[in-house]
Coordinates of N, CA and C in Angstrom, one line a residue:
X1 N 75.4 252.0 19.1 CA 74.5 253.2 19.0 C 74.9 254.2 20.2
X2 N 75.0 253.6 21.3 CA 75.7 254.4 22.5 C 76.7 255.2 22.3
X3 N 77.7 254.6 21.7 CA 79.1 255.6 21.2 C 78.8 256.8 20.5
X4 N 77.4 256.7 19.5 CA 77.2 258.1 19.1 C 76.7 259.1 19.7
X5 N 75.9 259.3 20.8 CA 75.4 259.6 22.0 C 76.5 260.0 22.9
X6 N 78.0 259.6 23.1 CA 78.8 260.1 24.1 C 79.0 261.7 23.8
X7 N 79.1 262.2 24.8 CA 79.5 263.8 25.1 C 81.2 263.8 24.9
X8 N 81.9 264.5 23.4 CA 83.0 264.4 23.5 C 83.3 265.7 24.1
X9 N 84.3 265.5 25.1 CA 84.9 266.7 25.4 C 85.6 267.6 24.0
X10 N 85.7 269.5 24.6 CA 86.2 269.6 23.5 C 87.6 270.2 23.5
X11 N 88.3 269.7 24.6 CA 89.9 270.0 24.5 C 89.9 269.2 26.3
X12 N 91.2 268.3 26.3 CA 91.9 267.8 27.1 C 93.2 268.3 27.2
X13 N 93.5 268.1 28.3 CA 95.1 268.2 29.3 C 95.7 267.2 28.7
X14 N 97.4 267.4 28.4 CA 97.8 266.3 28.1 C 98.3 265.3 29.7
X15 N 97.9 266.2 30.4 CA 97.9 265.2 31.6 C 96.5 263.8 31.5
X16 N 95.6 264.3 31.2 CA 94.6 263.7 31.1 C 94.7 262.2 30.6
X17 N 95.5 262.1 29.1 CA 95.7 261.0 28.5 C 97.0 260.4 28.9
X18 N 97.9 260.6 29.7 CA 99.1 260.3 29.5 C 99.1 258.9 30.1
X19 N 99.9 258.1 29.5 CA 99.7 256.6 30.4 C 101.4 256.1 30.1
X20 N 101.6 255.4 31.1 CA 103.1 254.3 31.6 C 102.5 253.0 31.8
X21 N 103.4 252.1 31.3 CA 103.8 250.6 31.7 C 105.2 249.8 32.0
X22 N 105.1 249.7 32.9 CA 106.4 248.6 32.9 C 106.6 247.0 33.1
X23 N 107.5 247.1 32.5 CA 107.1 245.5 31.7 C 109.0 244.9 32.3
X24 N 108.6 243.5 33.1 CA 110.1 242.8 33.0 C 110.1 242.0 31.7
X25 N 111.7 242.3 31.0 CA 111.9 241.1 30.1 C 112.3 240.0 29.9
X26 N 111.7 239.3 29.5 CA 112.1 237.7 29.6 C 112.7 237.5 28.2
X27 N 113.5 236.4 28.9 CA 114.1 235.5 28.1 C 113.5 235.5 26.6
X28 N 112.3 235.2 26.4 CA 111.6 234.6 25.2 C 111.1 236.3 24.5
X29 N 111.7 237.3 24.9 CA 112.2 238.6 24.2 C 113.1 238.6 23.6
X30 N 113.8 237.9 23.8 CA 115.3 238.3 22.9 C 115.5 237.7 21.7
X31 N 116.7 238.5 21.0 CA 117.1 238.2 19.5 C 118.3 237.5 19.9
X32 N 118.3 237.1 18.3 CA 119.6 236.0 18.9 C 121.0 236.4 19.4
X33 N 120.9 237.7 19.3 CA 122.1 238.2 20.2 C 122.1 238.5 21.4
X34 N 121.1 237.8 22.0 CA 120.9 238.0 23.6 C 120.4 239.5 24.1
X35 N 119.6 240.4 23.4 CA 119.1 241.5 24.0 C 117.9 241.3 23.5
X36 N 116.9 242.6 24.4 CA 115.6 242.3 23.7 C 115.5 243.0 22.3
X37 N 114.2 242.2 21.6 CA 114.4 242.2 20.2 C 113.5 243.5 20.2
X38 N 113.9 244.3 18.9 CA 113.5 245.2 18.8 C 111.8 245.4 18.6
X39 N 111.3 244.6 17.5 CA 110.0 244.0 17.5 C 109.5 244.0 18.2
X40 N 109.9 243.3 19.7 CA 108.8 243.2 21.2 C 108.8 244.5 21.2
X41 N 109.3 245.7 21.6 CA 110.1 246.8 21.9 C 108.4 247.8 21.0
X42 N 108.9 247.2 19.5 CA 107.9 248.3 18.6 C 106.8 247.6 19.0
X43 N 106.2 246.9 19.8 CA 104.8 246.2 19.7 C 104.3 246.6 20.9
X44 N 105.2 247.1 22.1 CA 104.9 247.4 23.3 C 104.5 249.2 22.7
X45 N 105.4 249.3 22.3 CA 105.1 251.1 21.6 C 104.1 251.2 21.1
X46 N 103.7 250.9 20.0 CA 102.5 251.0 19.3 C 101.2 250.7 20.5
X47 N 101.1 249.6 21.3 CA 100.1 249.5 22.3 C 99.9 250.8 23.0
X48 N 100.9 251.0 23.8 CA 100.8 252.4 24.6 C 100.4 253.5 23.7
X49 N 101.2 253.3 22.3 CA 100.2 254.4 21.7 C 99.0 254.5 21.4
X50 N 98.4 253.4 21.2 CA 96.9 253.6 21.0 C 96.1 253.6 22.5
X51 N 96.7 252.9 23.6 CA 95.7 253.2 25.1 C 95.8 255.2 25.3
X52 N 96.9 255.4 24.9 CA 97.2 257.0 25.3 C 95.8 257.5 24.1
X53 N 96.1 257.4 22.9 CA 95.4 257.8 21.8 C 93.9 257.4 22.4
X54 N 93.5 256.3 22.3 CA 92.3 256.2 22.7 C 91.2 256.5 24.1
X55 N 92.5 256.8 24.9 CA 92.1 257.7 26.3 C 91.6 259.2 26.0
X56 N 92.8 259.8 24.9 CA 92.4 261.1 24.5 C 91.2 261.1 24.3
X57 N 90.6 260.1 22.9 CA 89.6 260.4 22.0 C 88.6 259.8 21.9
X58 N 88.8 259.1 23.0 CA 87.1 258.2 23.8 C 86.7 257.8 22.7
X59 N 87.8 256.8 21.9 CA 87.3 256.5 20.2 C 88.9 254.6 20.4
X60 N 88.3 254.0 19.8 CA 89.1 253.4 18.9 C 89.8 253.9 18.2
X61 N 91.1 253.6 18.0 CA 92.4 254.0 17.2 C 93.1 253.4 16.2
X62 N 93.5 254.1 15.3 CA 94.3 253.1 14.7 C 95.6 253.6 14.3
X63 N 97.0 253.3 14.1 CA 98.3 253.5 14.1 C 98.4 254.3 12.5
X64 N 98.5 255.3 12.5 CA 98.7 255.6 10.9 C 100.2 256.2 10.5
X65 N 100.9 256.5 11.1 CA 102.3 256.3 10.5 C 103.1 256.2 12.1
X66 N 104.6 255.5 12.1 CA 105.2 256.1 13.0 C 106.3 257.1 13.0
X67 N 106.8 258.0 13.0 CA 107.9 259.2 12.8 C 109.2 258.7 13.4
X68 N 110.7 257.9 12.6 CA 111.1 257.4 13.0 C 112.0 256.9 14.5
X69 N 112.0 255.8 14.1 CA 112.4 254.9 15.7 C 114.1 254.4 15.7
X70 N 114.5 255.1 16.4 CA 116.1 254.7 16.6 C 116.4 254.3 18.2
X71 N 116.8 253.3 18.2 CA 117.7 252.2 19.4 C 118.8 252.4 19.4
X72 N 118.9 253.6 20.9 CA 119.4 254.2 21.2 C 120.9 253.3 22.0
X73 N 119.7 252.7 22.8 CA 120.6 251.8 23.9 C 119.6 250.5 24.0
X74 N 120.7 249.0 23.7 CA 120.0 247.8 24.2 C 119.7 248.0 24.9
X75 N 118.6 246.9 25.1 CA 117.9 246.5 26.2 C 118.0 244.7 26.8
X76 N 118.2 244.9 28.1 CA 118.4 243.7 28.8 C 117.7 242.7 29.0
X77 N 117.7 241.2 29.2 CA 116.4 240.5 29.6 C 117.4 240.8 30.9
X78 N 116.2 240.7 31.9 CA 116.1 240.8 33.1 C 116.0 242.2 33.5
X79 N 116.3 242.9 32.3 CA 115.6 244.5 33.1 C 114.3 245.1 33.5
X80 N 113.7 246.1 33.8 CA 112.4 246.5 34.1 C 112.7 247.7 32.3
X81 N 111.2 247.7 31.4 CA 111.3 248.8 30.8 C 110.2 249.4 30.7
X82 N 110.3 250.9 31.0 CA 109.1 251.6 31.1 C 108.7 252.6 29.9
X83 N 107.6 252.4 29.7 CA 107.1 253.1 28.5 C 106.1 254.3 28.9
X84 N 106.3 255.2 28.3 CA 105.8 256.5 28.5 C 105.0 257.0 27.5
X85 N 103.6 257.4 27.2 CA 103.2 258.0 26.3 C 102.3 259.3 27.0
X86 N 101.9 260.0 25.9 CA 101.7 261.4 26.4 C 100.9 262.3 24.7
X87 N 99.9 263.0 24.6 CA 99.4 263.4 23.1 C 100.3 264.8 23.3
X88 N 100.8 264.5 22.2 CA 101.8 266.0 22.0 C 101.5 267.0 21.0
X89 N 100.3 266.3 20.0 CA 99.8 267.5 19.0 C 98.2 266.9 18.7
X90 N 97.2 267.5 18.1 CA 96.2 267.5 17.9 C 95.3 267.7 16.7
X91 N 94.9 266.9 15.5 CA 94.6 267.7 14.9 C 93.0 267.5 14.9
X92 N 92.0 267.2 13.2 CA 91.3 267.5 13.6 C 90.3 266.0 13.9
X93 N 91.1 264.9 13.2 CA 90.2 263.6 13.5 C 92.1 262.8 14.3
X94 N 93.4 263.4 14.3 CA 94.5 262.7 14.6 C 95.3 263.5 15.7
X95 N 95.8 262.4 16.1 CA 97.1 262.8 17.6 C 98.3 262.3 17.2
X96 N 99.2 263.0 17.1 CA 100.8 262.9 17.8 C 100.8 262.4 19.2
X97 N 101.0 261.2 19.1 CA 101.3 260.3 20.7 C 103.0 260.1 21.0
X98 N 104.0 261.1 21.6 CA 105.4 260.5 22.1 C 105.2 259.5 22.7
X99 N 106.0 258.6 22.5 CA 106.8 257.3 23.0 C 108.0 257.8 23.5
X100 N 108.1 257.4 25.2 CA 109.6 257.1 25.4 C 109.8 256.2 26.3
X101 N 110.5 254.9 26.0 CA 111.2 253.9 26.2 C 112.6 254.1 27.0
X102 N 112.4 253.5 28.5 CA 113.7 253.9 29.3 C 113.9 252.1 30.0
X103 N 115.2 251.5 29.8 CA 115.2 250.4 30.9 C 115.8 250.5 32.0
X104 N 115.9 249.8 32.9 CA 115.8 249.6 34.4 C 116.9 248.9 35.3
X105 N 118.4 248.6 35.4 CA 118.9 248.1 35.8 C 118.3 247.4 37.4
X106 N 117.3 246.2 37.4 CA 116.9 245.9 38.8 C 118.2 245.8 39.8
X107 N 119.0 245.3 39.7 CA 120.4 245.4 40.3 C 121.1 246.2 40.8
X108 N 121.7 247.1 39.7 CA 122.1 248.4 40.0 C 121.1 249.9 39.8
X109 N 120.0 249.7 39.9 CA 119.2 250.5 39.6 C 119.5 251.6 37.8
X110 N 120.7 251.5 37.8 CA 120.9 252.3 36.4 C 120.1 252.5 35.5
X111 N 119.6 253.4 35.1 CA 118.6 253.7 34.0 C 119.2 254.2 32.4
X112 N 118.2 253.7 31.4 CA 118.9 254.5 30.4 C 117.6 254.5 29.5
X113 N 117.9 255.6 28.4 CA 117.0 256.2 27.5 C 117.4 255.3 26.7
X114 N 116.2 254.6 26.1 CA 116.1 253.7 24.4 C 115.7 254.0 23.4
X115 N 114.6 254.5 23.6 CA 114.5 255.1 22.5 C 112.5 255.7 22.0
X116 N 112.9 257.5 21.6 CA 111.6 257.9 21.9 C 111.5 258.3 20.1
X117 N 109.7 257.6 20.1 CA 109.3 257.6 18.7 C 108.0 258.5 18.7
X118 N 107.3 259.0 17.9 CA 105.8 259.8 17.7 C 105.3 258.8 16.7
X119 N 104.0 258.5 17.3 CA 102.8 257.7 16.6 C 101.7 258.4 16.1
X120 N 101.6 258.9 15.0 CA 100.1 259.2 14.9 C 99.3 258.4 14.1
X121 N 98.3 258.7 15.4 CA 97.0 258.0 15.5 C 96.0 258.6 15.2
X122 N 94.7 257.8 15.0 CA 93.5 258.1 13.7 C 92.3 258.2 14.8
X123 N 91.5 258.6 15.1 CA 90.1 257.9 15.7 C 89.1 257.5 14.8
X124 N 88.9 256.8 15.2 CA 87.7 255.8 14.3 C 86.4 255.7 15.1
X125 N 85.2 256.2 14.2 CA 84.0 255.5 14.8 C 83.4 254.3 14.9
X126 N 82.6 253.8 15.5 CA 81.7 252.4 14.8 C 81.8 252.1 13.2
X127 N 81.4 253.1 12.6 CA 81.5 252.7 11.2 C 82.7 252.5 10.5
X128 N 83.5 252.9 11.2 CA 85.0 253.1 10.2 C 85.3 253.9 10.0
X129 N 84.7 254.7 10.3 CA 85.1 256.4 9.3 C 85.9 257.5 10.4
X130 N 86.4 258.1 10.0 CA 87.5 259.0 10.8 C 86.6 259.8 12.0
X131 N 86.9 259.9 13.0 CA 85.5 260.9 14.0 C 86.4 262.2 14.9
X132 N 85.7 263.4 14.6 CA 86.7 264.1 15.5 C 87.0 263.9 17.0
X133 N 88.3 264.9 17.7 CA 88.7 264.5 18.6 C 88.9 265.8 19.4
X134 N 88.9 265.5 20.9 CA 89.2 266.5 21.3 C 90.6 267.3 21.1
X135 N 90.6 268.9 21.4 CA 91.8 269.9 21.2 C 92.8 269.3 22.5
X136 N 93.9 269.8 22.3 CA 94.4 269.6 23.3 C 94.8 270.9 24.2
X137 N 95.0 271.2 25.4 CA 95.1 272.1 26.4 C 96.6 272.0 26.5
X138 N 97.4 273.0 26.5 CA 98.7 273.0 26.7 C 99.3 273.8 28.0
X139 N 99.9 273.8 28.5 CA 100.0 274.7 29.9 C 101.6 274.9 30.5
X140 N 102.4 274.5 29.5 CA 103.4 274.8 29.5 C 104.4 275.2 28.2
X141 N 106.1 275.4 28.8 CA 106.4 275.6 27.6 C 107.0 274.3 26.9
X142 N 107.1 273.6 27.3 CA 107.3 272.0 26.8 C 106.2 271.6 26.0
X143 N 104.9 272.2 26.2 CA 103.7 271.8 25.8 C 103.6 272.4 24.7
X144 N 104.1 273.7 24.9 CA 104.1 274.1 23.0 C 105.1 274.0 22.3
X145 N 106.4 273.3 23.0 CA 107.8 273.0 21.6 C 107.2 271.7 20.8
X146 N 106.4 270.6 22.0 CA 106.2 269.3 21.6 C 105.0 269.9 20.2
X147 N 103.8 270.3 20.5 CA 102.8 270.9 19.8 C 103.5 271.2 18.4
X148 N 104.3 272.5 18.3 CA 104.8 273.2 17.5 C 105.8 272.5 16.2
X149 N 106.5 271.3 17.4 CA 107.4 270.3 16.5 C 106.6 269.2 15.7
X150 N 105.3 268.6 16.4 CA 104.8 268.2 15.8 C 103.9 269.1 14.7
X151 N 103.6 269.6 14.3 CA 102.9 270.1 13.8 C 104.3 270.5 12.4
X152 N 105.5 270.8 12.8 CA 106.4 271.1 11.7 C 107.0 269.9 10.7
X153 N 106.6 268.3 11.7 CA 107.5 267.5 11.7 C 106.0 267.1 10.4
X154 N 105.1 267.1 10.3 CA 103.8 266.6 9.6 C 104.1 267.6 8.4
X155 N 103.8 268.7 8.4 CA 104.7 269.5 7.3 C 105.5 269.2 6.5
X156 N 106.6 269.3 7.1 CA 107.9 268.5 6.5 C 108.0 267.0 5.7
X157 N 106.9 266.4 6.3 CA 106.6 264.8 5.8 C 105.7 265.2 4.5
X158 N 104.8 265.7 4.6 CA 104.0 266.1 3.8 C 104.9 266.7 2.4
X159 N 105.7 267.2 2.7 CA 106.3 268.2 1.9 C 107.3 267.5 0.8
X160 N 107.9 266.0 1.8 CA 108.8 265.5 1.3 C 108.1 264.6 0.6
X161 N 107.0 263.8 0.9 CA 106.1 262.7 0.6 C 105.5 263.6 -1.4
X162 N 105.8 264.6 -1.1 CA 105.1 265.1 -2.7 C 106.4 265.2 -3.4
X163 N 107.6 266.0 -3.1 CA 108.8 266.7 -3.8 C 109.2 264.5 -4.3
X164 N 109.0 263.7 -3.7 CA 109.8 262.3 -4.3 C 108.4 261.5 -4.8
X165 N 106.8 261.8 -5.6 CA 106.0 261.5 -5.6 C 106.7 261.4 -7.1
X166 N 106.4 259.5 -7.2 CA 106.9 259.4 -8.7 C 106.5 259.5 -9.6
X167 N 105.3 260.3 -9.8 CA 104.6 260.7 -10.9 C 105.4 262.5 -11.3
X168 N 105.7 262.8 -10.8 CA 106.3 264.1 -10.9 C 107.9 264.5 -10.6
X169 N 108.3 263.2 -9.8 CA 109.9 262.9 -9.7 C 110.9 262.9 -11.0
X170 N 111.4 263.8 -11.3 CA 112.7 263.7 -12.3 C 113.9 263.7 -11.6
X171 N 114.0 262.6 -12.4 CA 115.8 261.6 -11.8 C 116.4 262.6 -11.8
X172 N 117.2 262.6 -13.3 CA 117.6 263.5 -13.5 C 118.0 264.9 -12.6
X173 N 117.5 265.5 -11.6 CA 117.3 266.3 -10.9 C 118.4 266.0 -9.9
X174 N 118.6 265.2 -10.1 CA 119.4 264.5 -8.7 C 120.4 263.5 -8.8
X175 N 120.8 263.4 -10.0 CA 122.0 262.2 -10.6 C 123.3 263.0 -10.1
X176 N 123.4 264.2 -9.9 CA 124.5 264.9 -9.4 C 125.0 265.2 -8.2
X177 N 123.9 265.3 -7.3 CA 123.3 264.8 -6.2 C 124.3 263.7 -5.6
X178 N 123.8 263.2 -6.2 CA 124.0 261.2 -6.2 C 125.6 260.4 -6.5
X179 N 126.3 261.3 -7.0 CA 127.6 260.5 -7.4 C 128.7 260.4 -6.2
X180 N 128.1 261.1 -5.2 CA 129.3 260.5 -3.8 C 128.7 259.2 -3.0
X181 N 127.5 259.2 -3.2 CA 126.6 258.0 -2.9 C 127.3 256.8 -3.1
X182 N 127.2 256.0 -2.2 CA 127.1 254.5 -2.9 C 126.3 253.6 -3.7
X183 N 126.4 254.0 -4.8 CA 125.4 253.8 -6.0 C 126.0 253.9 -7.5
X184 N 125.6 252.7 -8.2 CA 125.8 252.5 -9.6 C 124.7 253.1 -9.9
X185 N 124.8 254.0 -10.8 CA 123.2 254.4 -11.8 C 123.8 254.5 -13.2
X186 N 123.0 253.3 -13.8 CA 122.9 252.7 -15.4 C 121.9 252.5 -15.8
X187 N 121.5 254.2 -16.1 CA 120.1 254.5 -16.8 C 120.0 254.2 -18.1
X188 N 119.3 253.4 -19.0 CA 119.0 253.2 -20.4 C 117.8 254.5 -21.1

């Protein structure tokens, strides 16, 4: 009952929500090719996304798509890796949370970029149901390419998620398309 009673702010800093962790990796990370497995990697991401997300929106979170994830550069057992999140777009119950993943040479100190993903995330009330969230405050110009891309990159998903929606998809449209592809198509 308390939670409905909280005073939501109504626009945050993305300094406000931003949160880091770093994590050493052990042995019992890795794939059988001796680096860490990518799996640990998207489990550490998705966490940070929802502590960042749920810091925003003084709400419980939940993961609703992620905008894809490319592994850039292995990652070591025995390195340090640090994860970075930050809310980069806002809408009116969801956040765009960046992910960026950097590991740590303890040794030689060397650092390298792994790989940065966007999560957006949902707030949820007590009941389940979607709850608004605060705007976000931007105060740079990094703060409105991230804003601006998200917001284009949701569009463009949107846009693509209907043009291949198979109730209205004709093959056909695209069989010509298709013949440099690597693909047999033996349509009856």
């Amino acid at each position: 009952m308390a939670d409905n009673n909280k005073q939501i702010t109504k626009f945050k800093s993305v300094r406000d929500s931003r949160v880091s962790i770093t994590e050493l990796m052990l042995p019992s990370h890795s794939n059988f090719g001796g680096k860490v497995h990518g799996g640990h990697i998207l489990s550490l991401m998705d966490q940070i996304a929802f502590a960042c997300a749920s810091k925003h929106s003084q709400h419980y979170c939940v993961t609703a798509s992620v905008n894809r994830v490319n592994f850039l550069n292995p990652i070591e057992v025995g390195e340090l890796v640090t994860l970075k999140a930050s809310i980069n777009y806002t809408g009116r119950t969801s956040m765009v949370v960046g992910v960026r993943v950097e590991s740590e040479n303890i040794t030689s100190g060397t650092r390298k970029h792994c790989n940065s993903s966007y999560f957006t995330m949902v707030a949820k009330g007590p009941d389940g149901k979607n709850v608004p969230i605060p705007g976000l405050i931007v105060t740079d110009d990094q703060g409105v390419r991230r804003f601006a891309r998200s917001k284009y990159r949701k569009l463009e998903a949107q846009e693509r998620d209907t043009k291949f929606e198979s109730k209205t998809f004709i093959s056909h449209n695209y069989l010509k398309e298709l013949e440099s592809e690597n693909i047999k198509i033996d349509l009856k």
